[in-house]
Amino acid sequence: MAQKTMIQAITDAMHHELKNDDNVLIFGEDVGQNGGVFRATEGLQDEFGEERVFDTPLAESGIGGLSLGLALQGFRPVPEIQFIGFTYEAMDAINGQIARMRYRSGDSKSAPITIRTPFGGGVHTPELHADSLEGLIAQQPGIRVVIPSTPYDAKGLLISSIRNNDPVFFMEHMKLYRSFRDEVPDEAYTVELDKADVKREGKDVTLIGYGAMVHTALKAAEELEKDNIEAEVIDLRTVSPIDTETIVESVKKTNRVVVLQEAQRQAGVASNVISEIQERAILHLEAPILRVTAPDTVYPFSQAEEVWLPTHKDVIDKVNEVINF
Amino acid sequence: MKDVLENIEGQFEMFQVLDENGEVVNKDWMPDLSDDDLKELMRRMVYTRVLDQRSIALNRQGRLGFYAPTAGQEASQLGSHFALEEDDYILPAYRDVPQLIWHGLPLYQAFLFSRGHFHGNQFPEGVNALSPQIIIGAQITQAAGVALGIKKRGKKAVAVTYTGDGGTSQGDFYEGLNFAGAYDAPAIFFVQNNQFAISVPVEMQTNAKTLAQKGVAAGLPSYQVDGMDVLAVYAATKHVRERAVNGDGPALIETVTYRYGPHTMAGDDPTRYRTEDMTSEWEKRDPLVRLRKLLEKKDLWSEDDENKVIDDAKEDIKKAIKKADDYPKQKVTDLIDIMHEELPNNLQEQMEEYKEKESK
Ligand SMILES: Cc1ncc(C[n+]2csc(CCOP(=O)(O)OP(=O)(O)O)c2C)c(N)n1
Ligand SMILES: [Mg+2]
């Protein structure tokens, strides 16, 4: 085992799957010789050749359509959308076509495609690079949305996604790419899709998040411990569909919930999580479920990012509210 | 059945006026520019080169944010802009900040744009332009709309939009050309082919031998121009602009050029995808050197002139940075405020919430 960053874990996963299955193809803008703008595909073209790992012309709608076409020829495409905001360019390909392939062919065709894309704020990018667009894809039936929060999960979830016979939109938080390391086994392993993970156990309140917000929740939990509040932290990992079982189990124990997302209040999947809880466990709740989100503006020009992005302090405030309700 | 492809591709020739030695090689197309105009063109190119060098340095010191280097592309950017009029509307990409500055955008606002402050995008009245487009290709379809609007209003002006070689792969590119063509709208589609889209060489971007030929399918007059030759770029732009304002419709110009620097200042490493030899070959065709040679032969430019421009530019930059530093910091409440004409109830509530946060 070795200590790896999330970006290394992601490269590792693609490396295993390129080796494991000749049908796996990796492509996107600058993923070849350049190894991707974040170096996620570093060295893969050298090792597996241009037939398996290749650059595309600059057109995301084209990348989406190409993926679906290759899938119809039995390949298992792992395209990269260079930054999250360019997903809009590929929106018809993803939501309109890829997600609907199995359905519209009456289950006679499939689209085993894993679309990888970096997202998330705090790294001072220009417009349309840092948005949290998981909600847009999560609203589309037929495609999963997976968002890892640790290097270990990233590798296992990416391998599971690539092996899955349905499409996955795989979002990698930029801030987590190199911010810390984790024990990551050298061999291939899977982490189950559609399964949330309890990242920290506690009995007083359940914090539910995904991506970078898991770390915000963990930081808040550490602080709260000083006040003798034991927070349980659930990492959704797959944000569509939502693992209601793990959530409800936790709610039954803590009776109090705060849901976190980096996305704006009107976006993301928090409202979905809350609806599921109130339908399934309302009688276990001692307080309203509160949310920690960004405000309903367009993702900020980079200068106001720090205030705009939710922080662990916001989480602590909301936890105190639900505890003192 | 006749295959016309070879025929079409073979007919594109690189349009040049001024060669690498500063000789006018195409007298018929030598633009009718006064000595003062020629000096002004030179001044703008030198100034912009300094601005590029300073911007890179400021970025490295953490005093600027997002920045896409421009050195090598001055002839394409400034030669084309020099052929425009104030009423012409510019829809630039992220690398086209120089055109905006010469179109009237104050330097300190360009710096605020780079730093991710919304005031950098609040263009003063009369600066007919959009702020730099980050989404490759989005500006191209919009240019067709601006051009159609100009036509409907009966203005004697054009919409000019800039994109790169990579940008010509987007569906938006073809859609924009086709729309403008269908409406005979006064648009100029300007493609700066600097050989790379980040790391991807233009040969891998397309099977087309020229990018200019992409205009042919949409029925647009299309030209391939030496993008290191400011006089050729000027002459070509002037030509297509005149056609457009006279109601003869849109056109496409591809300039063949090169960026000397990295793609942006956010970690691009050009040694991964191109050789230093390639860069030094292109540097021999440098647009500044070329025009300087011509001007020196005409006794219009001296070392003193050059130094004066350099000093002026540095001074302007210093002042503009100071002004950007002094500008009030952007707040989340500012951003809430610019979301709608009238704040809807969700944002009214959040406005209060963030006012309180910001007061702490
Ligand atoms: C829709 C979209 N896709 C991808 C990108 C990321 N990106 C930014 S610049 C660039 C290359 C553009 O190359 P080109 O059009 O040749 O312009 P140049 O940068 O060379 O001026 C890419 C892929 C983007 N900004 N927008
Ligand atoms: Mg280019």
XYZ file of C-alpha atoms and ligand atoms in Angstrom:
712
model
C 0.000 0.000 0.000
C 1.066 3.515 -0.615
C 0.055 7.002 0.315
C -1.534 8.598 -2.715
C -3.260 11.820 -3.646
C -6.693 11.706 -5.202
C -5.311 12.505 -8.633
C -2.850 9.605 -8.347
C -5.634 7.315 -7.231
C -7.686 8.328 -10.258
C -4.794 7.732 -12.655
C -4.280 4.380 -10.945
C -7.891 3.386 -11.517
C -7.736 4.222 -15.219
C -4.442 2.374 -15.497
C -5.956 -0.784 -14.006
C -8.991 -0.643 -16.243
C -6.999 0.003 -19.417
C -5.057 -3.149 -18.530
C -8.067 -5.094 -17.385
C -10.313 -4.516 -20.391
C -9.201 -3.852 -23.971
C -12.477 -2.080 -24.606
C -11.675 0.745 -22.234
C -10.809 3.902 -24.145
C -9.741 7.202 -22.642
C -10.119 10.435 -24.548
C -10.740 14.146 -24.208
C -9.056 17.491 -24.678
C -5.320 17.390 -23.883
C -5.493 13.952 -22.227
C -2.882 12.388 -24.533
C 0.669 13.680 -24.679
C -0.139 16.401 -22.162
C -1.603 13.961 -19.660
C -4.623 16.157 -19.012
C -4.590 19.660 -17.556
C -4.561 18.131 -14.055
C -2.267 15.271 -15.149
C -4.970 12.687 -14.427
C -4.007 10.754 -17.562
C -0.264 11.264 -17.118
C 1.734 8.509 -18.796
C -1.308 6.571 -19.990
C -0.851 7.337 -23.676
C 2.845 6.398 -23.480
C 1.965 3.061 -21.974
C -1.208 2.120 -23.835
C -0.734 3.930 -27.124
C -2.748 6.423 -29.106
C -5.332 3.799 -30.011
C -6.469 3.586 -26.406
C -5.700 7.031 -25.003
C -6.178 9.975 -27.315
C -6.840 13.662 -27.724
C -10.084 14.849 -29.240
C -10.811 17.958 -31.232
C -12.080 20.780 -29.042
C -15.808 20.039 -28.882
C -17.608 18.613 -25.866
C -20.801 17.818 -27.715
C -18.591 15.845 -30.076
C -16.926 14.070 -27.155
C -20.348 13.062 -25.841
C -21.581 11.783 -29.179
C -18.303 10.022 -29.878
C -18.598 8.234 -26.539
C -22.064 6.984 -27.308
C -21.035 5.858 -30.787
C -18.039 3.976 -29.446
C -20.216 2.374 -26.780
C -22.497 1.104 -29.546
C -19.440 -0.585 -31.020
C -18.801 -2.391 -27.763
C -16.243 -0.062 -26.267
C -16.218 1.240 -22.720
C -15.419 4.939 -23.097
C -13.997 7.017 -20.262
C -14.134 10.536 -21.703
C -12.930 13.574 -19.813
C -14.733 16.907 -19.812
C -11.838 19.241 -19.065
C -13.769 21.432 -16.598
C -17.282 21.075 -15.226
C -18.713 24.158 -16.939
C -18.108 22.635 -20.362
C -20.688 20.013 -19.445
C -23.279 22.477 -20.735
C -21.825 21.981 -24.221
C -22.381 18.253 -23.868
C -25.739 18.436 -22.142
C -27.770 16.914 -24.956
C -25.201 14.173 -25.409
C -25.259 13.342 -21.690
C -28.821 13.895 -20.480
C -30.586 13.740 -23.821
C -28.798 10.786 -25.358
C -26.371 8.778 -23.198
C -28.647 8.610 -20.140
C -31.571 7.513 -22.332
C -29.815 4.953 -24.538
C -30.836 1.852 -22.629
C -34.409 3.057 -22.230
C -34.997 4.208 -25.781
C -33.611 0.978 -27.174
C -35.998 -1.010 -24.960
C -33.013 -2.342 -23.000
C -31.439 -3.718 -26.179
C -28.500 -1.286 -26.165
C -26.473 0.288 -23.375
C -24.037 3.097 -22.745
C -21.302 1.915 -20.366
C -19.668 5.328 -20.332
C -17.906 7.020 -17.436
C -17.670 10.752 -17.963
C -14.998 12.207 -15.691
C -14.857 15.893 -14.897
C -13.187 18.143 -12.343
C -15.451 20.558 -10.463
C -15.660 22.582 -7.308
C -14.439 25.861 -5.976
C -11.651 27.444 -4.054
C -8.937 27.338 -6.682
C -9.479 30.715 -8.382
C -10.450 29.585 -11.838
C -12.134 31.722 -14.489
C -15.897 31.548 -15.086
C -17.589 28.179 -15.643
C -14.745 26.069 -14.279
C -15.707 25.576 -10.657
C -19.471 25.153 -10.600
C -21.270 22.303 -8.859
C -23.538 20.964 -11.589
C -24.342 17.584 -10.029
C -27.980 18.604 -9.639
C -28.428 19.017 -13.383
C -27.307 15.479 -14.080
C -28.926 14.045 -10.960
C -32.290 15.224 -12.287
C -31.884 13.012 -15.327
C -33.056 9.425 -14.904
C -30.760 6.842 -16.453
C -27.348 8.085 -15.364
C -25.554 7.865 -12.015
C -23.682 10.740 -10.438
C -20.678 9.719 -8.357
C -18.526 12.108 -6.303
C -15.631 10.766 -4.216
C -14.208 12.611 -1.241
C -11.044 10.601 -0.571
C -8.267 9.053 -2.679
C -9.268 5.556 -1.520
C -12.890 6.025 -2.539
C -11.906 7.766 -5.771
C -9.997 4.754 -7.023
C -12.578 2.176 -5.985
C -15.541 4.203 -7.195
C -13.932 4.981 -10.535
C -13.169 1.314 -11.153
C -16.752 0.407 -10.225
C -18.058 3.142 -12.503
C -15.997 2.009 -15.473
C -17.074 -1.606 -14.954
C -20.720 -0.658 -14.594
C -22.811 -1.222 -17.698
C -24.738 2.028 -17.289
C -23.440 5.556 -17.647
C -21.823 7.395 -14.760
C -21.082 11.082 -14.405
C -17.978 11.067 -12.213
C -17.158 14.377 -10.560
C -13.756 15.061 -9.027
C -13.420 18.022 -6.687
C -10.403 20.060 -7.800
C -9.567 21.162 -4.310
C -9.193 17.530 -3.243
C -6.904 16.486 -6.110
C -3.707 17.170 -4.224
C -4.736 18.500 -0.835
C -4.062 15.302 1.105
C -2.972 11.683 0.797
C -4.629 8.478 1.799
C -3.705 4.804 1.966
C -4.511 3.482 -1.484
C -3.892 -0.206 -2.290
C -1.777 -0.788 -5.392
C -4.062 -3.480 -6.715
C -7.454 -2.936 -8.309
C -10.435 -2.894 -5.953
C -13.967 -1.618 -6.128
C -16.073 0.566 -3.887
C -19.754 -0.141 -4.220
C -21.822 2.410 -6.152
C -25.097 3.745 -4.707
C -23.718 3.275 -1.204
C -23.057 6.114 1.229
C -20.275 5.822 3.766
C -20.226 6.839 7.392
C -16.969 8.770 7.576
C -17.314 9.479 11.265
C -19.649 8.059 13.852
C -21.608 10.154 16.303
C -24.897 10.133 18.137
C -26.028 13.757 18.384
C -26.431 15.002 14.834
C -26.020 13.663 11.299
C -24.068 15.754 8.807
C -24.652 14.644 5.230
C -22.411 15.840 2.411
C -20.366 14.871 -0.605
C -17.136 15.919 -2.279
C -15.177 18.635 -0.494
C -18.078 19.273 1.879
C -17.349 15.942 3.564
C -14.121 17.490 4.807
C -15.927 20.643 5.856
C -18.311 18.433 7.826
C -15.438 16.507 9.400
C -13.749 19.725 10.409
C -16.983 20.966 11.956
C -17.386 17.629 13.743
C -13.941 17.990 15.281
C -14.774 21.432 16.597
C -18.154 20.303 17.842
C -16.521 17.521 19.792
C -14.962 20.170 22.010
C -18.500 21.160 22.983
C -19.373 17.526 23.582
C -21.475 17.312 20.454
C -20.847 14.083 18.604
C -21.575 14.512 14.946
C -21.954 11.621 12.556
C -20.674 12.406 9.055
C -22.170 10.656 6.061
C -20.447 10.870 2.694
C -23.057 10.197 0.003
C -20.411 9.155 -2.575
C -23.162 8.448 -5.107
C -25.444 11.488 -5.203
C -27.846 9.993 -7.712
C -29.384 7.702 -6.666
C -29.253 8.484 -2.943
C -28.564 5.750 -0.412
C -31.582 6.360 1.796
C -30.941 3.277 3.918
C -27.658 4.494 5.391
C -29.136 7.935 5.938
C -32.298 6.771 7.655
C -30.340 4.453 9.914
C -28.255 7.381 11.066
C -31.235 9.689 11.506
C -32.920 7.124 13.727
C -29.890 7.323 15.976
C -29.215 11.080 15.987
C -32.668 12.567 15.318
C -31.058 15.701 13.935
C -29.742 16.451 10.475
C -27.781 19.126 8.630
C -27.221 18.626 4.914
C -24.228 20.252 3.217
C -23.531 21.056 -0.362
C -21.171 23.421 -2.114
C -23.841 24.061 -4.739
C -26.269 26.952 -4.421
C -29.341 26.497 -2.261
C -31.537 26.107 -5.346
C -29.129 23.621 -6.963
C -27.375 20.421 -5.934
C -29.028 17.411 -4.299
C -29.554 18.538 -0.685
C -33.249 19.196 -1.159
C -33.618 15.692 -2.513
C -31.866 14.209 0.498
C -34.133 16.178 2.813
C -37.286 15.025 1.023
C -36.215 11.408 1.355
C -35.606 11.811 5.076
C -38.870 13.510 5.830
C -40.798 10.884 3.891
C -39.052 8.002 5.591
C -38.154 9.175 9.074
C -40.072 12.289 10.026
C -41.188 10.803 13.306
C -37.562 10.327 14.290
C -36.724 14.000 13.874
C -36.363 16.338 16.850
C -35.734 19.425 14.731
C -36.204 20.686 11.185
C -33.514 19.539 8.781
C -31.244 22.465 7.924
C -29.032 23.081 4.963
C -25.596 24.581 4.519
C -25.235 25.737 0.933
C -23.882 28.533 -1.204
C -26.208 31.456 -1.954
C -28.319 31.573 -5.107
C -25.922 33.540 -7.282
C -23.938 32.386 -10.245
C -20.638 30.879 -9.057
C -18.670 33.932 -7.944
C -15.944 35.729 -9.814
C -12.949 34.329 -7.999
C -12.390 37.282 -5.655
C -15.390 36.519 -3.451
C -14.996 32.754 -3.422
C -13.913 32.415 0.197
C -17.035 34.026 1.621
C -19.329 32.439 -0.940
C -18.227 28.862 -0.313
C -19.783 27.209 2.751
C -17.374 26.766 5.661
C -17.206 24.591 8.759
C -18.330 27.617 10.767
C -21.587 27.723 8.828
C -22.018 24.048 9.660
C -21.413 24.636 13.357
C -24.016 27.416 13.369
C -26.608 25.154 11.804
C -25.761 22.267 14.122
C -26.267 24.524 17.108
C -29.605 25.519 15.684
C -30.831 21.956 15.330
C -29.433 20.955 18.710
C -31.065 23.892 20.469
C -34.321 23.672 18.586
C -18.580 12.790 -59.906
C -16.049 15.482 -59.209
C -13.932 15.685 -56.079
C -13.512 19.371 -55.354
C -11.699 19.082 -52.037
C -8.175 19.139 -53.388
C -9.114 21.929 -55.674
C -10.494 24.070 -52.877
C -7.670 23.427 -50.456
C -5.097 24.085 -53.137
C -6.527 27.512 -53.835
C -5.876 28.962 -50.412
C -2.736 30.994 -50.328
C -1.213 32.791 -47.419
C -1.828 36.480 -47.864
C 1.207 38.582 -47.031
C 2.139 42.236 -47.450
C 5.256 42.626 -45.366
C 7.847 39.867 -45.323
C 10.188 38.860 -42.534
C 12.786 41.383 -43.659
C 10.364 44.254 -43.516
C 10.038 44.378 -47.324
C 6.690 45.147 -48.866
C 6.125 42.130 -51.103
C 2.580 42.853 -52.170
C 2.375 46.487 -53.284
C -1.198 46.155 -54.563
C -2.374 45.439 -51.064
C -0.097 47.825 -49.192
C -2.691 49.601 -47.048
C -3.192 53.289 -47.395
C -1.839 54.222 -43.974
C -0.216 57.530 -43.089
C 3.187 57.627 -41.429
C 1.450 58.454 -38.181
C -0.822 55.444 -38.553
C 2.155 53.198 -39.150
C 3.854 54.580 -36.067
C 0.678 54.142 -34.064
C 0.475 50.498 -35.096
C 4.073 50.021 -34.013
C 3.406 51.807 -30.755
C 0.430 49.587 -29.989
C 2.364 46.421 -30.675
C 5.303 47.433 -28.501
C 2.971 48.604 -25.746
C 1.029 45.346 -25.856
C 4.228 43.290 -25.750
C 5.246 45.154 -22.601
C 1.790 44.668 -21.152
C 2.113 40.944 -21.791
C 5.518 40.727 -20.121
C 4.337 42.730 -17.129
C 1.126 40.738 -16.838
C 3.085 37.502 -16.731
C 5.388 38.921 -14.067
C 2.477 40.256 -12.030
C 0.731 36.913 -12.256
C 3.853 35.173 -10.960
C 3.943 37.578 -8.027
C 0.337 36.718 -7.267
C -0.837 40.210 -8.194
C -2.913 39.142 -11.199
C -5.223 36.169 -11.616
C -6.295 34.461 -14.810
C -4.092 35.495 -17.705
C -3.603 34.153 -21.237
C -0.316 35.390 -22.766
C -0.461 37.286 -26.052
C 3.141 37.668 -27.266
C 3.488 36.511 -30.871
C -0.118 37.346 -31.694
C 0.142 41.153 -31.718
C -0.177 41.488 -35.485
C -3.323 39.378 -35.525
C -4.882 41.106 -32.568
C -3.886 44.710 -33.141
C -3.750 44.711 -36.947
C -7.332 43.487 -37.089
C -8.459 45.879 -34.404
C -6.833 48.822 -36.180
C -9.202 48.264 -39.102
C -12.261 48.556 -36.864
C -14.277 51.620 -35.914
C -15.600 52.603 -32.515
C -19.119 51.457 -33.394
C -17.954 47.973 -34.293
C -18.844 45.378 -31.700
C -16.162 42.991 -30.443
C -16.899 39.511 -29.079
C -13.511 38.363 -27.843
C -12.114 35.161 -26.403
C -10.001 35.088 -23.222
C -6.752 35.871 -25.067
C -8.159 38.958 -26.757
C -7.773 41.474 -23.964
C -5.485 43.740 -26.063
C -8.233 44.407 -28.602
C -10.533 45.393 -25.740
C -7.966 47.777 -24.335
C -7.507 49.484 -27.677
C -11.274 49.566 -28.049
C -11.451 51.628 -24.872
C -11.448 49.286 -21.893
C -9.460 50.946 -19.101
C -6.400 48.927 -18.142
C -7.305 48.748 -14.455
C -10.556 47.054 -15.419
C -8.691 44.489 -17.484
C -6.660 43.796 -14.356
C -9.793 43.506 -12.234
C -11.206 41.058 -14.773
C -8.042 39.017 -14.389
C -8.381 39.117 -10.624
C -11.954 37.862 -10.775
C -13.694 41.105 -9.826
C -17.012 41.853 -11.500
C -16.113 45.487 -12.070
C -13.639 44.238 -14.655
C -16.667 43.267 -16.720
C -18.607 46.515 -16.285
C -17.488 48.084 -19.512
C -17.805 51.854 -19.782
C -20.529 53.314 -21.978
C -19.374 53.353 -25.585
C -17.020 50.395 -25.329
C -18.861 48.158 -27.740
C -17.731 44.770 -26.622
C -18.437 41.770 -24.451
C -16.010 40.693 -21.778
C -13.687 37.866 -22.805
C -15.514 34.617 -23.407
C -14.235 31.645 -21.449
C -16.423 29.043 -23.130
C -14.772 28.189 -26.412
C -17.092 29.027 -29.275
C -19.974 30.604 -27.327
C -19.160 34.062 -28.672
C -19.331 32.916 -32.286
C -23.067 32.303 -32.487
C -23.630 35.468 -30.456
C -21.645 37.411 -33.048
C -24.160 36.361 -35.681
C -26.862 37.833 -33.456
C -25.028 41.093 -32.843
C -24.376 41.370 -36.580
C -27.997 40.734 -37.459
C -29.006 43.340 -34.893
C -26.602 45.852 -36.419
C -28.122 45.147 -39.800
C -31.697 45.517 -38.561
C -30.771 48.812 -36.933
C -29.238 50.000 -40.178
C -25.913 50.860 -38.548
C -22.719 51.104 -40.554
C -20.802 48.736 -38.353
C -19.723 45.130 -37.973
C -19.605 42.494 -35.272
C -16.181 40.923 -35.030
C -15.538 37.791 -33.053
C -12.269 36.115 -32.251
C -11.537 32.484 -31.670
C -8.573 30.145 -31.914
C -7.735 27.135 -34.050
C -9.264 24.906 -31.381
C -12.414 26.996 -31.393
C -13.087 26.061 -35.014
C -13.898 22.524 -33.860
C -16.918 23.577 -31.847
C -20.365 23.190 -33.302
C -20.968 26.817 -32.328
C -18.351 27.861 -34.847
C -20.181 26.328 -37.782
C -23.532 27.501 -36.503
C -22.328 31.072 -36.136
C -20.867 31.171 -39.640
C -23.935 29.619 -41.128
C -26.378 31.927 -39.382
C -24.463 35.048 -40.327
C -24.263 33.798 -43.892
C -27.952 32.948 -44.046
C -28.874 36.448 -42.847
C -26.156 38.251 -44.787
C -25.235 39.800 -41.471
C -22.193 42.075 -41.129
C -19.953 39.771 -39.100
C -16.248 39.076 -39.226
C -15.155 35.702 -37.909
C -11.546 35.993 -36.947
C -9.591 32.813 -36.284
C -6.165 33.149 -34.732
C -4.500 29.894 -35.648
C -1.626 29.872 -33.182
C -0.919 26.214 -33.977
C -2.107 24.791 -30.664
C -5.217 24.432 -28.566
C -3.465 24.124 -25.222
C -1.379 21.040 -26.135
C -3.251 19.789 -29.183
C -1.572 20.760 -32.489
C -3.833 22.048 -35.238
C -3.001 19.007 -37.395
C -4.736 16.826 -34.819
C -7.614 19.229 -34.456
C -8.899 18.758 -37.980
C -8.307 17.098 -41.315
C -8.762 20.449 -43.067
C -5.531 21.834 -44.517
C -6.525 25.397 -43.709
C -9.000 26.760 -41.202
C -10.029 29.400 -43.708
C -11.631 26.746 -45.875
C -14.130 26.068 -43.095
C -15.853 29.284 -44.139
C -16.386 28.035 -47.676
C -19.065 25.547 -46.672
C -21.100 28.381 -45.171
C -20.661 30.459 -48.302
C -18.398 33.042 -46.685
C -15.476 34.715 -48.423
C -12.576 33.293 -46.456
C -8.928 34.212 -46.329
C -5.757 32.801 -44.878
C -3.462 35.577 -43.777
C 0.081 35.731 -42.453
C -0.717 36.384 -38.813
C 2.753 37.759 -38.097
C 2.310 40.482 -40.690
C 0.395 43.365 -39.207
C -0.118 45.095 -42.559
C -1.611 42.017 -44.178
C -3.936 41.492 -41.227
C -4.952 45.123 -41.334
C -5.544 45.089 -45.097
C -7.570 41.885 -44.968
C -9.717 43.064 -42.076
C -10.294 46.452 -43.676
C -11.362 44.686 -46.862
C -13.883 42.367 -45.232
C -15.158 45.143 -42.992
C -15.910 47.342 -45.980
C -17.747 44.524 -47.710
C -19.778 43.862 -44.583
C -20.841 47.448 -43.916
C -21.768 47.770 -47.583
C -24.241 44.941 -47.171
C -22.160 42.217 -48.785
C -22.290 39.897 -45.793
C -19.938 38.151 -43.400
C -16.438 36.827 -43.976
C -13.837 34.699 -42.290
C -10.164 35.447 -41.721
C -7.678 32.876 -40.499
C -4.376 34.318 -39.326
C -1.465 31.938 -39.108
C 0.380 32.865 -35.968
C 1.968 31.549 -32.793
C 1.870 32.147 -29.064
C 5.344 32.330 -27.594
C 4.252 31.864 -24.008
C 2.327 29.182 -22.160
C -1.383 28.681 -22.853
C -2.329 30.459 -19.628
C -0.494 31.114 -16.400
C -2.322 28.299 -14.619
C 0.311 25.591 -14.863
C 0.626 24.970 -18.601
C 4.029 23.552 -19.565
C 4.658 24.004 -23.313
C 7.726 21.745 -23.258
C 5.331 18.824 -22.998
C 3.922 19.407 -26.460
C 6.266 21.564 -28.547
C 9.977 22.042 -29.084
C 12.005 25.137 -28.382
C 13.173 24.969 -31.998
C 9.628 25.448 -33.123
C 9.274 28.518 -30.963
C 12.535 30.053 -32.144
C 11.548 29.429 -35.772
C 8.390 31.434 -35.191
C 10.248 34.146 -33.342
C 12.125 34.831 -36.570
C 8.823 35.929 -38.068
C 8.067 38.237 -35.170
C 5.488 40.884 -36.027
C 7.217 43.671 -34.113
C 10.595 43.070 -35.699
C 9.041 43.122 -39.131
C 7.220 46.407 -38.815
C 10.157 47.973 -37.004
C 12.380 47.125 -39.982
C 9.986 48.828 -42.355
C 9.664 51.893 -40.169
C 13.395 52.192 -39.663
C 13.895 52.124 -43.406
C 11.416 54.956 -43.667
C 13.140 56.777 -40.828
C 9.956 56.714 -38.815
C 11.137 54.792 -35.777
C 14.152 55.021 -33.499
C 15.399 53.401 -30.365
C 14.207 56.473 -28.495
C 10.705 56.046 -29.854
C 10.758 52.440 -28.764
C 12.035 53.250 -25.290
C 9.454 55.929 -24.836
C 6.650 53.471 -25.577
C 8.140 50.959 -23.179
C 8.390 53.549 -20.406
C 4.880 54.834 -21.063
C 3.473 51.342 -20.949
C 5.229 50.527 -17.700
C 4.009 53.741 -16.152
C 0.414 53.119 -17.272
C 0.531 49.593 -15.918
C 1.842 50.755 -12.589
C -0.950 53.287 -12.256
C -3.590 50.803 -13.383
C -2.450 48.193 -10.882
C -2.594 50.780 -8.154
C -6.101 51.717 -9.199
C -7.125 48.064 -9.254
C -5.605 47.590 -5.778
C -7.551 50.560 -4.477
C -10.849 49.441 -5.936
C -13.290 48.209 -3.242
C -13.057 44.486 -2.687
C -15.812 42.399 -4.185
C -18.360 41.105 -1.728
C -20.923 38.327 -1.965
C -23.626 40.957 -1.434
C -22.353 42.714 -4.581
C -22.832 39.472 -6.462
C -26.314 38.972 -5.066
C -27.086 42.503 -6.162
C -26.112 41.911 -9.796
C -28.151 38.728 -10.218
C -31.476 40.313 -11.204
C -32.904 43.714 -11.930
C -35.121 43.365 -8.860
C -34.107 40.933 -6.159
C -36.458 37.960 -5.978
C -37.508 36.863 -2.487
C -34.911 34.115 -2.064
C -32.133 36.584 -2.760
C -33.666 39.297 -0.585
C -33.435 36.882 2.294
C -29.908 35.841 1.415
C -28.889 39.465 0.999
C -29.707 40.049 4.663
C -27.907 36.892 5.680
C -24.714 37.839 3.838
C -24.845 41.467 4.952
C -24.670 40.168 8.451
C -21.861 37.770 7.632
C -19.880 40.499 5.947
C -20.332 42.888 8.829
C -18.540 40.488 11.172
C -16.138 24.822 -24.144
C -14.756 24.816 -23.651
N -14.043 23.685 -23.722
C -12.775 23.641 -23.264
C -12.199 24.738 -22.700
C -10.812 24.653 -22.112
N -9.867 25.332 -22.947
C -9.542 26.612 -22.716
S -8.570 27.215 -23.889
C -8.540 25.756 -24.733
C -7.795 25.662 -26.002
C -8.257 26.676 -26.984
O -7.460 26.656 -28.095
P -7.662 27.680 -29.291
O -9.087 27.760 -29.664
O -6.706 27.287 -30.348
O -7.274 29.086 -28.662
P -5.882 29.547 -28.037
O -5.943 29.242 -26.572
O -4.801 28.835 -28.726
O -5.839 31.022 -28.230
C -9.285 24.803 -24.069
C -9.433 23.405 -24.485
C -12.991 25.907 -22.625
N -12.518 27.029 -22.075
N -14.243 25.926 -23.116
Mg -4.811 27.982 -30.601
